[in-house]
Tab-separated table of C-alpha atoms in Angstrom:
chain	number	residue	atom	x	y	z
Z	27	UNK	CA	87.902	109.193	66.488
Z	28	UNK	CA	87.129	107.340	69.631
Z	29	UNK	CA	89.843	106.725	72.124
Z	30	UNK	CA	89.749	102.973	73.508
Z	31	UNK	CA	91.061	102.939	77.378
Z	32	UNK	CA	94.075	100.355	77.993
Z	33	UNK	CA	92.275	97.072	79.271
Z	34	UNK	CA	92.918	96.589	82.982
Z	35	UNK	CA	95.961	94.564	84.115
Z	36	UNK	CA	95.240	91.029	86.006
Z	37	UNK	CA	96.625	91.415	89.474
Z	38	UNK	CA	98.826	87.979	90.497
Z	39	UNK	CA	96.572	87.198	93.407
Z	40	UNK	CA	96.908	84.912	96.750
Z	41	UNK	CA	93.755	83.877	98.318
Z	42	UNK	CA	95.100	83.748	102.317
Z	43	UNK	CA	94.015	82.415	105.104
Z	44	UNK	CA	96.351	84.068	107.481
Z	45	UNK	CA	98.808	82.373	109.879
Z	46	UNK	CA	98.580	82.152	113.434
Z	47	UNK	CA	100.708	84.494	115.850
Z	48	UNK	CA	101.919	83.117	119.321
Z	49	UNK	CA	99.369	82.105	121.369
Z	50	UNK	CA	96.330	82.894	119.517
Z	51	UNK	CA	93.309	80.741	120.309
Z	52	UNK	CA	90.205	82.146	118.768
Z	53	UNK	CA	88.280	78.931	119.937
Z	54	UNK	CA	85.455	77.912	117.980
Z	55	UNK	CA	84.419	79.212	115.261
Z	56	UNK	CA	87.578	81.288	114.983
Z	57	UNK	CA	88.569	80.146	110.822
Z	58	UNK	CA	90.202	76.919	112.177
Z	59	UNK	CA	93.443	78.558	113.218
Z	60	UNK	CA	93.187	78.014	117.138
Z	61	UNK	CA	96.141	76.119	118.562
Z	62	UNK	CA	95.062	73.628	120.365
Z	63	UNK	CA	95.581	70.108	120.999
Z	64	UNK	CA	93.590	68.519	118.746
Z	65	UNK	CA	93.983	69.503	115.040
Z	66	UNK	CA	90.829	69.768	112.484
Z	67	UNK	CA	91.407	72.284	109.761
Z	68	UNK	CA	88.669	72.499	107.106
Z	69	UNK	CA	89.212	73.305	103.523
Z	70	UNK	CA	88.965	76.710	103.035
Z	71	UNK	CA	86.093	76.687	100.557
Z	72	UNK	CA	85.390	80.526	101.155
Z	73	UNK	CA	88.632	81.126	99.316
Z	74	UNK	CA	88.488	78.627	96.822
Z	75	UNK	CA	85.250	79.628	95.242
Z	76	UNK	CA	86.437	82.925	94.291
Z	77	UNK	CA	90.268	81.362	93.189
Z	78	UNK	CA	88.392	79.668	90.873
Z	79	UNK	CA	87.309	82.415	88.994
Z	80	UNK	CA	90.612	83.845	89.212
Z	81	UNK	CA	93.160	82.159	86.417
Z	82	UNK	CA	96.820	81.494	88.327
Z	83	UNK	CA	95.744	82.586	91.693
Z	84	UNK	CA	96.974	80.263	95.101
Z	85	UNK	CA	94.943	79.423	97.895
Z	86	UNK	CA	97.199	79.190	100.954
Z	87	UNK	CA	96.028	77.825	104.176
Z	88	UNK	CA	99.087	79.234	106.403
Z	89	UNK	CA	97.802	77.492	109.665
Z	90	UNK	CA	96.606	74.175	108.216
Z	91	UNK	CA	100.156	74.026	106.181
Z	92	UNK	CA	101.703	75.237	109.781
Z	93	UNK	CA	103.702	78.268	108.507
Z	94	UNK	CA	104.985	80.723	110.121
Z	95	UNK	CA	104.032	84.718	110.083
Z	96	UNK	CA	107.393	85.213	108.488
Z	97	UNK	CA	107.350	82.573	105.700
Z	98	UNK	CA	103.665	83.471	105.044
Z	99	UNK	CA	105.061	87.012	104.760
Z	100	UNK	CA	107.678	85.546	102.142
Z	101	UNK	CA	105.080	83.980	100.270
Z	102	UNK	CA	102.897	86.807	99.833
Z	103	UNK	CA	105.193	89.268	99.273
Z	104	UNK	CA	105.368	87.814	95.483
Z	105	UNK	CA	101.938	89.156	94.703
Z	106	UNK	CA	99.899	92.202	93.892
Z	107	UNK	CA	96.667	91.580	95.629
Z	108	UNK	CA	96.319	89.649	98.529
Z	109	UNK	CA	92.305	88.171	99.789
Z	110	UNK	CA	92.394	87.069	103.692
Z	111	UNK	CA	89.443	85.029	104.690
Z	112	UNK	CA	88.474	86.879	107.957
Z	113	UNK	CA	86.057	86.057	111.094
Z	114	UNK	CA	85.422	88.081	114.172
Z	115	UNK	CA	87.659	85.824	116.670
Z	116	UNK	CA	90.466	85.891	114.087
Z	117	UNK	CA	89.662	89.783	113.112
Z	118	UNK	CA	92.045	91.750	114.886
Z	119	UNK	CA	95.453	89.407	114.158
Z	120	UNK	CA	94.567	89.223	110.586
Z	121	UNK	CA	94.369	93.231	110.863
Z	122	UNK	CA	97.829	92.985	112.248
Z	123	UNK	CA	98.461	90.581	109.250
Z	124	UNK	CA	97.448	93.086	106.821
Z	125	UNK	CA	99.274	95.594	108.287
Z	126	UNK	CA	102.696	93.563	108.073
Z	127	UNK	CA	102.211	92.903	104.222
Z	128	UNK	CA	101.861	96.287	103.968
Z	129	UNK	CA	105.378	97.029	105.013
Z	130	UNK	CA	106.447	94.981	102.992
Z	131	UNK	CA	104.375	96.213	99.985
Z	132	UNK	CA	102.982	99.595	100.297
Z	133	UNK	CA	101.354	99.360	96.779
Z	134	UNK	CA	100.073	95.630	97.577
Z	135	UNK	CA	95.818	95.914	97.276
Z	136	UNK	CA	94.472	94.143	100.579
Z	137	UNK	CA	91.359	92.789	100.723
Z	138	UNK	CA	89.134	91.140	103.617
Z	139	UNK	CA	86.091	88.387	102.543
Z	140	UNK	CA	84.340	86.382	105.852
Z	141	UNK	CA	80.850	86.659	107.817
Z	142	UNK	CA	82.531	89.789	110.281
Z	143	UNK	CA	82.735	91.694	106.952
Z	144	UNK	CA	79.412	91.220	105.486
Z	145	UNK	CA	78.272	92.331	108.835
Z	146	UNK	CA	79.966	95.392	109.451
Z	147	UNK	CA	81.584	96.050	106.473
Z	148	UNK	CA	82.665	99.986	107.489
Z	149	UNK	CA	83.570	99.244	111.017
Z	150	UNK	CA	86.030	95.992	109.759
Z	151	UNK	CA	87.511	98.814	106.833
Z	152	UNK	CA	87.813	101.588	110.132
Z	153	UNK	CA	89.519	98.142	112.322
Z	154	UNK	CA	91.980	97.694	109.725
Z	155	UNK	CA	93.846	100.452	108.327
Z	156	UNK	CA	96.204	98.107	106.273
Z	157	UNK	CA	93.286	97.154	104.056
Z	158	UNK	CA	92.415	98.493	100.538
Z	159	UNK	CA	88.287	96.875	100.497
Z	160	UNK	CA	86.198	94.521	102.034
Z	161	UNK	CA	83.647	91.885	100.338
Z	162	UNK	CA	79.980	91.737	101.049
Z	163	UNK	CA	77.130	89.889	99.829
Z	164	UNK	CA	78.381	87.570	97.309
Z	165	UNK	CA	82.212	88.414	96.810
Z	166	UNK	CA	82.683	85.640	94.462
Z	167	UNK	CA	82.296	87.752	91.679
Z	168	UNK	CA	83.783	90.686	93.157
Z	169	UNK	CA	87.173	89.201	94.262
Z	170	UNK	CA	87.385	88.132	90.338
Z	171	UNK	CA	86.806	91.816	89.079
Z	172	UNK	CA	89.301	92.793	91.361
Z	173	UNK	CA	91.660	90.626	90.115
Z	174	UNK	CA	90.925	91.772	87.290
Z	175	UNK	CA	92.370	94.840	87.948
Z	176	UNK	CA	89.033	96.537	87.219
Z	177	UNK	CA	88.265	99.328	89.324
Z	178	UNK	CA	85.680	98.938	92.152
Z	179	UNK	CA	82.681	100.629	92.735
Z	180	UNK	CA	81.120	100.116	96.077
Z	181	UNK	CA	78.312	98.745	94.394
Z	182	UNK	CA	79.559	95.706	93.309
Z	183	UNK	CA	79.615	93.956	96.777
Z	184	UNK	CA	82.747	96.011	98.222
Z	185	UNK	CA	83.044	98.601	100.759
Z	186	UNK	CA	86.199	100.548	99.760
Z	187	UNK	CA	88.961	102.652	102.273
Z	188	UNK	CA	89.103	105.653	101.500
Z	189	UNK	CA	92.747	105.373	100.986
């Protein structure tokens, strides 16, 4: 008699690119959340190729759709994994980010995709307490398995917390 293993649960996921906090201006380059005077946001195709793999997911674009940290917070807190789009000017506010959805969910799985992460994949996991993995390579398929619910092997284009 073989014993079959429960198929992994899909994870209700929000592809994020995180909202601005007071003040921040990454300047160029910085994801397209600088405040400035003149506003060009560009779609965040980083997140949507992975969404769609993922069946039911959201793409948010907090700055571009001018939310708040606390509404973004609202929105997010209605889902089990959470996928920031990250790059090293906007690094260490989405860290903070992170770190604010987990207080609101400790069991919510965090996860970082953008250029800063494929660089230094350890020292963005060691940055940023809050979050569960990082993406590498070609996360596409990777952001789907984790979805999934699959478990991740560090392998498979993530770098994984030890936590």
């Amino acid at each position: 008699m073989t014993v079959e293993s429960s198929p992994a649960r899909p994870l209700k996921t929000l592809f994020l690119q995180a909202p601005s906090f007071d003040g921040f201006d990454g300047g160029a380059g910085s994801r397209y959340q600088a405040k400035r005077e003149i506003k060009s946001f560009w779609f965040p195709t980083w997140l949507a190729q992975p969404a769609a793999l993922v069946p039911d997911s959201r793409v948010l674009d907090a700055p571009a759709e001018e939310l708040t940290v606390e509404e973004t917070r609202k929105i997010a807190r209605g889902y089990d994994l959470v996928i920031m789009h990250t790059s090293t000017p906007s690094f260490p506010t989405d860290a903070k980010f992170a770190e604010l959805l987990r207080e609101d969910n400790p069991a919510i799985r965090i996860g970082l995709v953008g250029a800063k992460t494929m660089v230094d994949p350890e020292g963005s996991l060691k940055a940023a307490t809050a979050v569960d993995f990082v993406c590498r390579e070609e996360f596409d398929y990777t952001c789907q398995e984790v979805a999934q619910g699959l478990p991740l092997q560090q392998d498979q284009g993530a770098v994984l917390s030890g936590g």
